[in-house]
CSV table of N, CA, C and O in Angstrom, one decimal:
chain,number,residue,atom,x,y,z
A,25,MET,N,0.8,-1.2,0.0
A,25,MET,CA,0.0,0.0,0.0
A,25,MET,C,0.9,1.2,0.0
A,25,MET,O,1.9,1.3,0.7
A,26,ASP,N,0.5,2.2,-0.8
A,26,ASP,CA,1.2,3.5,-0.9
A,26,ASP,C,1.1,4.3,0.4
A,26,ASP,O,0.0,4.6,0.8
A,27,PRO,N,2.2,4.7,1.0
A,27,PRO,CA,2.2,5.5,2.3
A,27,PRO,C,1.5,6.8,2.1
A,27,PRO,O,0.9,7.4,3.0
A,28,ASP,N,1.5,7.4,0.9
A,28,ASP,CA,0.8,8.7,0.7
A,28,ASP,C,-0.7,8.6,0.8
A,28,ASP,O,-1.3,9.6,1.2
A,29,ILE,N,-1.3,7.5,0.5
A,29,ILE,CA,-2.7,7.3,0.6
A,29,ILE,C,-3.1,7.4,2.1
A,29,ILE,O,-4.1,8.0,2.5
A,30,ARG,N,-2.3,6.8,3.0
A,30,ARG,CA,-2.7,6.9,4.4
A,30,ARG,C,-2.6,8.3,5.0
A,30,ARG,O,-3.3,8.7,5.8
A,31,ARG,N,-1.6,9.1,4.5
A,31,ARG,CA,-1.5,10.4,5.0
A,31,ARG,C,-2.6,11.3,4.5
A,31,ARG,O,-2.9,12.3,5.2
A,32,THR,N,-3.2,11.1,3.4
A,32,THR,CA,-4.2,11.9,2.9
A,32,THR,C,-5.6,11.7,3.5
A,32,THR,O,-6.5,12.5,3.4
A,33,GLY,N,-5.7,10.6,4.3
A,33,GLY,CA,-6.9,10.3,5.0
A,33,GLY,C,-7.9,9.5,4.1
A,33,GLY,O,-9.0,9.3,4.5
A,34,ALA,N,-7.5,9.1,2.9
A,34,ALA,CA,-8.3,8.3,2.1
A,34,ALA,C,-8.5,6.9,2.7
A,34,ALA,O,-7.6,6.4,3.3
A,35,PRO,N,-9.7,6.4,2.5
A,35,PRO,CA,-9.9,5.1,3.2
A,35,PRO,C,-9.1,4.0,2.5
A,35,PRO,O,-8.8,4.1,1.3
A,36,GLU,N,-8.7,3.0,3.3
A,36,GLU,CA,-8.0,1.9,2.7
A,36,GLU,C,-8.9,1.0,1.9
A,36,GLU,O,-10.1,0.9,2.2
A,37,PRO,N,-8.4,0.3,0.9
A,37,PRO,CA,-9.2,-0.6,0.1
A,37,PRO,C,-9.8,-1.7,1.0
A,37,PRO,O,-9.3,-2.1,2.1
A,38,ALA,N,-11.0,-2.2,0.6
A,38,ALA,CA,-11.7,-3.2,1.4
A,38,ALA,C,-10.9,-4.4,1.6
A,38,ALA,O,-10.2,-4.9,0.7
A,39,GLY,N,-10.9,-5.0,2.8
A,39,GLY,CA,-10.2,-6.2,3.0
A,39,GLY,C,-8.8,-6.0,3.5
A,39,GLY,O,-8.1,-7.0,3.8
A,40,THR,N,-8.3,-4.8,3.5
A,40,THR,CA,-6.9,-4.6,3.9
A,40,THR,C,-6.8,-4.0,5.3
A,40,THR,O,-5.7,-3.8,5.8
A,41,THR,N,-7.9,-3.7,6.0
A,41,THR,CA,-7.8,-3.1,7.3
A,41,THR,C,-7.4,-4.2,8.3
A,41,THR,O,-7.8,-5.4,8.2
A,42,LYS,N,-6.5,-3.9,9.2
A,42,LYS,CA,-6.0,-4.9,10.2
A,42,LYS,C,-6.7,-4.6,11.5
A,42,LYS,O,-6.6,-3.5,12.0
A,43,LEU,N,-7.3,-5.6,12.1
A,43,LEU,CA,-8.0,-5.4,13.4
A,43,LEU,C,-6.9,-5.5,14.5
A,43,LEU,O,-6.0,-6.4,14.4
A,44,LYS,N,-7.1,-4.7,15.5
A,44,LYS,CA,-6.2,-4.8,16.7
A,44,LYS,C,-6.7,-6.0,17.6
A,44,LYS,O,-7.9,-6.2,17.7
A,45,PRO,N,-5.7,-6.7,18.1
A,45,PRO,CA,-6.1,-7.8,19.1
A,45,PRO,C,-6.8,-7.2,20.3
A,45,PRO,O,-6.4,-6.1,20.8
A,46,THR,N,-7.8,-7.8,20.8
A,46,THR,CA,-8.5,-7.4,22.0
A,46,THR,C,-8.1,-8.1,23.2
A,46,THR,O,-7.4,-9.1,23.1
A,47,ARG,N,-8.5,-7.7,24.3
A,47,ARG,CA,-8.2,-8.4,25.6
A,47,ARG,C,-8.8,-9.7,25.6
A,47,ARG,O,-8.2,-10.7,26.1
A,48,ILE,N,-10.0,-9.8,25.1
A,48,ILE,CA,-10.7,-11.1,25.1
A,48,ILE,C,-10.0,-12.1,24.2
A,48,ILE,O,-9.9,-13.3,24.6
A,49,SER,N,-9.5,-11.7,23.1
A,49,SER,CA,-8.8,-12.6,22.2
A,49,SER,C,-7.5,-13.1,22.9
A,49,SER,O,-7.1,-14.2,22.8
A,50,GLY,N,-6.8,-12.2,23.6
A,50,GLY,CA,-5.7,-12.6,24.4
A,50,GLY,C,-6.0,-13.6,25.5
A,50,GLY,O,-5.3,-14.5,25.8
A,51,THR,N,-7.2,-13.4,26.1
A,51,THR,CA,-7.6,-14.3,27.1
A,51,THR,C,-7.9,-15.7,26.6
A,51,THR,O,-7.5,-16.7,27.2
A,52,TRP,N,-8.5,-15.7,25.4
A,52,TRP,CA,-8.7,-17.0,24.8
A,52,TRP,C,-7.4,-17.7,24.4
A,52,TRP,O,-7.3,-19.0,24.6
A,53,VAL,N,-6.5,-17.0,24.0
A,53,VAL,CA,-5.2,-17.6,23.7
A,53,VAL,C,-4.6,-18.2,25.0
A,53,VAL,O,-4.0,-19.3,25.0
A,54,ALA,N,-4.7,-17.4,26.0
A,54,ALA,CA,-4.1,-17.9,27.3
A,54,ALA,C,-4.9,-19.1,27.8
A,54,ALA,O,-4.3,-20.1,28.4
A,55,VAL,N,-6.2,-19.2,27.6
A,55,VAL,CA,-7.0,-20.3,28.1
A,55,VAL,C,-6.6,-21.5,27.3
A,55,VAL,O,-6.4,-22.6,27.8
A,56,LEU,N,-6.4,-21.4,26.0
A,56,LEU,CA,-6.0,-22.5,25.1
A,56,LEU,C,-4.6,-23.0,25.5
A,56,LEU,O,-4.4,-24.2,25.5
A,57,ALA,N,-3.7,-22.1,25.7
A,57,ALA,CA,-2.4,-22.5,26.1
A,57,ALA,C,-2.4,-23.2,27.5
A,57,ALA,O,-1.7,-24.2,27.7
A,58,SER,N,-3.2,-22.8,28.4
A,58,SER,CA,-3.4,-23.4,29.7
A,58,SER,C,-3.9,-24.8,29.6
A,58,SER,O,-3.5,-25.7,30.3
A,59,ILE,N,-4.9,-25.0,28.7
A,59,ILE,CA,-5.4,-26.3,28.5
A,59,ILE,C,-4.4,-27.3,27.9
A,59,ILE,O,-4.3,-28.4,28.4
A,60,VAL,N,-3.5,-26.8,27.0
A,60,VAL,CA,-2.5,-27.7,26.5
A,60,VAL,C,-1.5,-28.0,27.6
A,60,VAL,O,-1.1,-29.2,27.7
A,61,VAL,N,-1.1,-27.1,28.4
A,61,VAL,CA,-0.2,-27.3,29.5
A,61,VAL,C,-0.8,-28.3,30.5
A,61,VAL,O,-0.1,-29.3,31.0
A,62,LEU,N,-2.1,-28.2,30.8
A,62,LEU,CA,-2.8,-29.1,31.7
A,62,LEU,C,-2.8,-30.5,31.2
A,62,LEU,O,-2.7,-31.5,31.9
A,63,VAL,N,-3.0,-30.6,29.9
A,63,VAL,CA,-3.1,-32.0,29.3
A,63,VAL,C,-1.7,-32.6,29.4
A,63,VAL,O,-1.6,-33.8,29.8
A,64,PHE,N,-0.6,-31.9,29.1
A,64,PHE,CA,0.7,-32.4,29.3
A,64,PHE,C,1.0,-32.8,30.7
A,64,PHE,O,1.7,-33.8,31.0
A,65,LEU,N,0.5,-32.0,31.7
A,65,LEU,CA,0.7,-32.3,33.1
A,65,LEU,C,0.0,-33.6,33.5
A,65,LEU,O,0.6,-34.4,34.2
A,66,LEU,N,-1.2,-33.7,33.0
A,66,LEU,CA,-2.0,-34.9,33.3
A,66,LEU,C,-1.2,-36.2,32.7
A,66,LEU,O,-1.1,-37.2,33.4
A,67,ILE,N,-0.7,-36.1,31.5
A,67,ILE,CA,0.0,-37.2,30.9
A,67,ILE,C,1.2,-37.5,31.7
A,67,ILE,O,1.5,-38.6,32.0
A,68,PHE,N,2.0,-36.4,32.2
A,68,PHE,CA,3.2,-36.6,33.0
A,68,PHE,C,2.8,-37.4,34.3
A,68,PHE,O,3.5,-38.3,34.7
A,69,ILE,N,1.8,-36.9,34.9
A,69,ILE,CA,1.4,-37.6,36.2
A,69,ILE,C,1.0,-39.0,36.0
A,69,ILE,O,1.4,-39.9,36.7
A,70,LEU,N,0.2,-39.3,34.9
A,70,LEU,CA,-0.3,-40.6,34.7
A,70,LEU,C,0.9,-41.6,34.3
A,70,LEU,O,0.8,-42.8,34.5
A,71,GLN,N,2.0,-41.0,33.7
A,71,GLN,CA,3.1,-41.9,33.4
A,71,GLN,C,4.1,-42.0,34.5
A,71,GLN,O,5.0,-42.9,34.5
A,72,ASN,N,3.9,-41.3,35.6
A,72,ASN,CA,4.8,-41.4,36.8
A,72,ASN,C,4.0,-41.7,38.0
A,72,ASN,O,4.0,-40.9,39.0
A,73,LEU,N,3.4,-42.8,38.0
A,73,LEU,CA,2.5,-43.2,39.2
A,73,LEU,C,3.3,-44.1,40.2
A,73,LEU,O,2.7,-44.5,41.2
A,74,THR,N,4.6,-44.3,39.9
A,74,THR,CA,5.4,-45.1,40.9
A,74,THR,C,5.4,-44.4,42.2
A,74,THR,O,5.7,-43.2,42.3
A,75,SER,N,5.1,-45.1,43.3
A,75,SER,CA,5.1,-44.5,44.6
A,75,SER,C,6.5,-44.2,45.1
A,75,SER,O,7.4,-45.0,44.9
A,76,THR,N,6.7,-43.1,45.8
A,76,THR,CA,8.0,-42.7,46.3
A,76,THR,C,7.7,-42.1,47.7
A,76,THR,O,6.7,-41.5,48.0
A,77,THR,N,8.7,-42.2,48.6
A,77,THR,CA,8.6,-41.7,49.9
A,77,THR,C,9.2,-40.3,49.9
A,77,THR,O,10.4,-40.1,49.5
A,78,ILE,N,8.5,-39.3,50.4
A,78,ILE,CA,8.9,-37.9,50.4
A,78,ILE,C,9.2,-37.5,51.9
A,78,ILE,O,8.3,-37.8,52.7
A,79,HIS,N,10.3,-36.9,52.2
A,79,HIS,CA,10.6,-36.5,53.5
A,79,HIS,C,10.7,-35.0,53.5
A,79,HIS,O,11.5,-34.4,52.7
A,80,PHE,N,10.0,-34.3,54.4
A,80,PHE,CA,10.0,-32.8,54.4
A,80,PHE,C,9.7,-32.4,55.9
A,80,PHE,O,8.7,-32.7,56.4
A,81,LEU,N,10.7,-31.7,56.4
A,81,LEU,CA,10.6,-31.2,57.8
A,81,LEU,C,10.2,-32.3,58.8
A,81,LEU,O,9.4,-32.1,59.7
A,82,GLY,N,10.9,-33.4,58.7
A,82,GLY,CA,10.6,-34.5,59.6
A,82,GLY,C,9.4,-35.3,59.3
A,82,GLY,O,9.1,-36.3,60.1
A,83,ILE,N,8.6,-35.0,58.3
A,83,ILE,CA,7.4,-35.7,58.0
A,83,ILE,C,7.7,-36.6,56.8
A,83,ILE,O,8.3,-36.1,55.8
A,84,ALA,N,7.3,-37.8,56.8
A,84,ALA,CA,7.5,-38.7,55.7
A,84,ALA,C,6.1,-39.1,55.1
A,84,ALA,O,5.2,-39.3,55.9
A,85,ALA,N,6.0,-39.0,53.8
A,85,ALA,CA,4.7,-39.4,53.1
A,85,ALA,C,5.0,-40.2,51.9
A,85,ALA,O,6.1,-40.0,51.2
A,86,THR,N,4.2,-41.1,51.5
A,86,THR,CA,4.3,-41.8,50.3
A,86,THR,C,3.3,-41.3,49.3
A,86,THR,O,2.1,-41.2,49.5
A,87,LEU,N,3.8,-40.8,48.1
A,87,LEU,CA,3.0,-40.3,47.1
A,87,LEU,C,3.5,-40.8,45.7
A,87,LEU,O,4.6,-41.2,45.6
A,88,PRO,N,2.6,-40.8,44.7
A,88,PRO,CA,3.1,-41.0,43.4
A,88,PRO,C,4.1,-40.0,43.0
A,88,PRO,O,3.9,-38.8,43.3
A,89,LEU,N,5.1,-40.3,42.2
A,89,LEU,CA,6.2,-39.4,41.9
A,89,LEU,C,5.7,-38.2,41.1
A,89,LEU,O,6.1,-37.1,41.4
A,90,GLY,N,4.8,-38.4,40.2
A,90,GLY,CA,4.2,-37.3,39.4
A,90,GLY,C,3.5,-36.3,40.3
A,90,GLY,O,3.6,-35.1,40.1
A,91,VAL,N,2.8,-36.8,41.3
A,91,VAL,CA,2.0,-35.9,42.2
A,91,VAL,C,3.0,-35.1,43.1
A,91,VAL,O,2.9,-33.9,43.3
A,92,ALA,N,4.1,-35.8,43.5
A,92,ALA,CA,5.1,-35.1,44.4
A,92,ALA,C,5.8,-34.0,43.6
A,92,ALA,O,6.0,-32.9,44.1
A,93,LEU,N,6.1,-34.3,42.3
A,93,LEU,CA,6.8,-33.3,41.5
A,93,LEU,C,5.8,-32.1,41.2
A,93,LEU,O,6.2,-31.0,41.2
A,94,LEU,N,4.5,-32.4,41.1
A,94,LEU,CA,3.5,-31.4,40.9
A,94,LEU,C,3.5,-30.5,42.1
A,94,LEU,O,3.4,-29.2,42.0
A,95,PHE,N,3.4,-31.1,43.3
A,95,PHE,CA,3.4,-30.3,44.5
A,95,PHE,C,4.7,-29.4,44.6
A,95,PHE,O,4.6,-28.2,45.0
A,96,ALA,N,5.8,-29.9,44.2
A,96,ALA,CA,7.1,-29.2,44.3
A,96,ALA,C,7.0,-28.0,43.3
A,96,ALA,O,7.4,-26.9,43.6
A,97,ALA,N,6.4,-28.2,42.1
A,97,ALA,CA,6.3,-27.1,41.1
A,97,ALA,C,5.3,-26.1,41.6
A,97,ALA,O,5.6,-24.8,41.5
A,98,ILE,N,4.2,-26.5,42.2
A,98,ILE,CA,3.3,-25.5,42.8
A,98,ILE,C,3.9,-24.7,43.9
A,98,ILE,O,3.7,-23.5,44.0
A,99,GLY,N,4.7,-25.4,44.8
A,99,GLY,CA,5.3,-24.7,45.9
A,99,GLY,C,6.3,-23.6,45.3
A,99,GLY,O,6.4,-22.5,45.8
A,100,GLY,N,7.0,-24.0,44.3
A,100,GLY,CA,8.0,-23.0,43.6
A,100,GLY,C,7.2,-21.8,43.0
A,100,GLY,O,7.6,-20.7,43.2
A,101,ALA,N,6.1,-22.1,42.4
A,101,ALA,CA,5.3,-21.1,41.8
A,101,ALA,C,4.7,-20.1,42.8
A,101,ALA,O,4.7,-18.9,42.6
A,102,VAL,N,4.3,-20.7,43.9
A,102,VAL,CA,3.8,-19.8,45.0
A,102,VAL,C,4.9,-18.9,45.6
A,102,VAL,O,4.6,-17.7,45.8
A,103,MET,N,6.1,-19.5,45.7
A,103,MET,CA,7.2,-18.6,46.2
A,103,MET,C,7.5,-17.5,45.3
A,103,MET,O,7.7,-16.4,45.7
A,104,VAL,N,7.5,-17.8,44.0
A,104,VAL,CA,7.8,-16.7,43.0
A,104,VAL,C,6.7,-15.7,43.0
A,104,VAL,O,6.9,-14.5,42.9
A,105,ALA,N,5.4,-16.1,43.1
A,105,ALA,CA,4.3,-15.2,43.2
A,105,ALA,C,4.4,-14.3,44.4
A,105,ALA,O,4.1,-13.1,44.3
A,106,LEU,N,4.8,-14.9,45.6
A,106,LEU,CA,4.9,-14.0,46.8
A,106,LEU,C,6.0,-13.0,46.6
A,106,LEU,O,5.8,-11.8,47.0
A,107,VAL,N,7.1,-13.4,46.1
A,107,VAL,CA,8.2,-12.4,45.9
A,107,VAL,C,7.8,-11.3,44.9
A,107,VAL,O,8.0,-10.1,45.1
A,108,GLY,N,7.1,-11.7,43.8
A,108,GLY,CA,6.6,-10.8,42.8
A,108,GLY,C,5.6,-9.8,43.4
A,108,GLY,O,5.6,-8.6,43.2
A,109,ALA,N,4.7,-10.3,44.2
A,109,ALA,CA,3.6,-9.5,44.9
A,109,ALA,C,4.3,-8.5,45.8
A,109,ALA,O,3.9,-7.3,45.9
A,110,ALA,N,5.3,-9.0,46.6
A,110,ALA,CA,6.0,-8.1,47.5
A,110,ALA,C,6.7,-6.9,46.7
A,110,ALA,O,6.7,-5.8,47.1
A,111,ARG,N,7.3,-7.3,45.6
A,111,ARG,CA,7.9,-6.2,44.8
A,111,ARG,C,6.9,-5.3,44.2
A,111,ARG,O,7.2,-4.0,44.2
A,112,ILE,N,5.8,-5.8,43.7
A,112,ILE,CA,4.8,-4.9,43.2
A,112,ILE,C,4.3,-3.9,44.3
A,112,ILE,O,4.1,-2.7,44.0
A,113,LEU,N,4.0,-4.4,45.5
A,113,LEU,CA,3.6,-3.6,46.6
A,113,LEU,C,4.7,-2.5,46.9
A,113,LEU,O,4.3,-1.3,47.2
A,114,GLN,N,5.9,-2.9,46.9
A,114,GLN,CA,7.0,-2.0,47.1
A,114,GLN,C,7.0,-0.9,46.1
A,114,GLN,O,7.2,0.3,46.4
A,115,LEU,N,6.9,-1.2,44.8
A,115,LEU,CA,6.9,-0.2,43.8
A,115,LEU,C,5.6,0.7,43.8
A,115,LEU,O,5.7,1.9,43.6
A,116,ARG,N,4.5,0.1,44.2
A,116,ARG,CA,3.3,1.0,44.4
A,116,ARG,C,3.5,2.0,45.5
A,116,ARG,O,3.1,3.2,45.3
A,117,ARG,N,4.0,1.5,46.6
A,117,ARG,CA,4.3,2.5,47.7
A,117,ARG,C,5.2,3.6,47.3
A,117,ARG,O,5.1,4.8,47.6
A,118,GLN,N,6.3,3.2,46.6
A,118,GLN,CA,7.3,4.1,46.1
A,118,GLN,C,6.6,5.1,45.1
A,118,GLN,O,6.9,6.3,45.2
A,119,ALA,N,5.7,4.7,44.3
A,119,ALA,CA,5.0,5.5,43.3
A,119,ALA,C,4.1,6.5,44.0
A,119,ALA,O,4.0,7.7,43.7
A,120,LYS,N,3.4,6.0,45.1
A,120,LYS,CA,2.5,6.9,45.8
A,120,LYS,C,3.3,8.0,46.5
A,120,LYS,O,2.9,9.1,46.6
A,121,ARG,N,4.5,7.7,47.1
A,121,ARG,CA,5.3,8.7,47.7
A,121,ARG,C,5.8,9.7,46.7
A,121,ARG,O,5.9,10.9,47.0
A,122,GLY,N,6.1,9.3,45.5
A,122,GLY,CA,6.5,10.2,44.4
A,122,GLY,C,5.4,11.1,44.0
A,122,GLY,O,5.6,12.3,43.7
A,123,LEU,N,4.1,10.6,44.1
A,123,LEU,CA,3.0,11.5,43.7
A,123,LEU,C,2.7,12.5,44.8
A,123,LEU,O,2.3,13.6,44.5
A,124,ARG,N,2.9,12.1,46.1
A,124,ARG,CA,2.7,13.0,47.2
A,124,ARG,C,3.8,14.1,47.4
A,124,ARG,O,3.5,15.1,48.0
A,125,ALA,N,5.0,13.8,46.9
A,125,ALA,CA,6.1,14.8,47.1
A,125,ALA,C,5.8,16.1,46.3
A,125,ALA,O,5.3,16.0,45.2
A,126,PRO,N,6.0,17.2,46.9
A,126,PRO,CA,5.7,18.5,46.2
A,126,PRO,C,6.7,18.7,45.1
A,126,PRO,O,7.9,18.4,45.2
A,127,SER,N,6.2,19.2,44.0
A,127,SER,CA,7.0,19.4,42.8
A,127,SER,C,7.7,20.8,43.0
A,127,SER,O,7.2,21.7,43.5
A,128,ARG,N,8.9,20.8,42.5
A,128,ARG,CA,9.7,22.1,42.6
A,128,ARG,C,9.9,22.7,41.2
A,128,ARG,O,10.0,22.1,40.2
């Protein structure tokens, strides 16, 4: 397409307009990606049903290996989320202080 046509304000030819992605389309992509990840997780757990003994803080439990690894991954994700949330709160407080400070 000729760049001069866009500058003049003339309409673009039919069928060449590009739609911007919406938040809902992004959400659907995320949902579909999550479903794929969950299917792979389910396959992983079903293929690793061998029982294993897990020791943590003096407690011993017998779990299927896939489930134990899933719990470990969830624990790691929770720790990352907590650190991220603490950092976001810290930045928000810092931004509020910056807004309250008198401008010179």
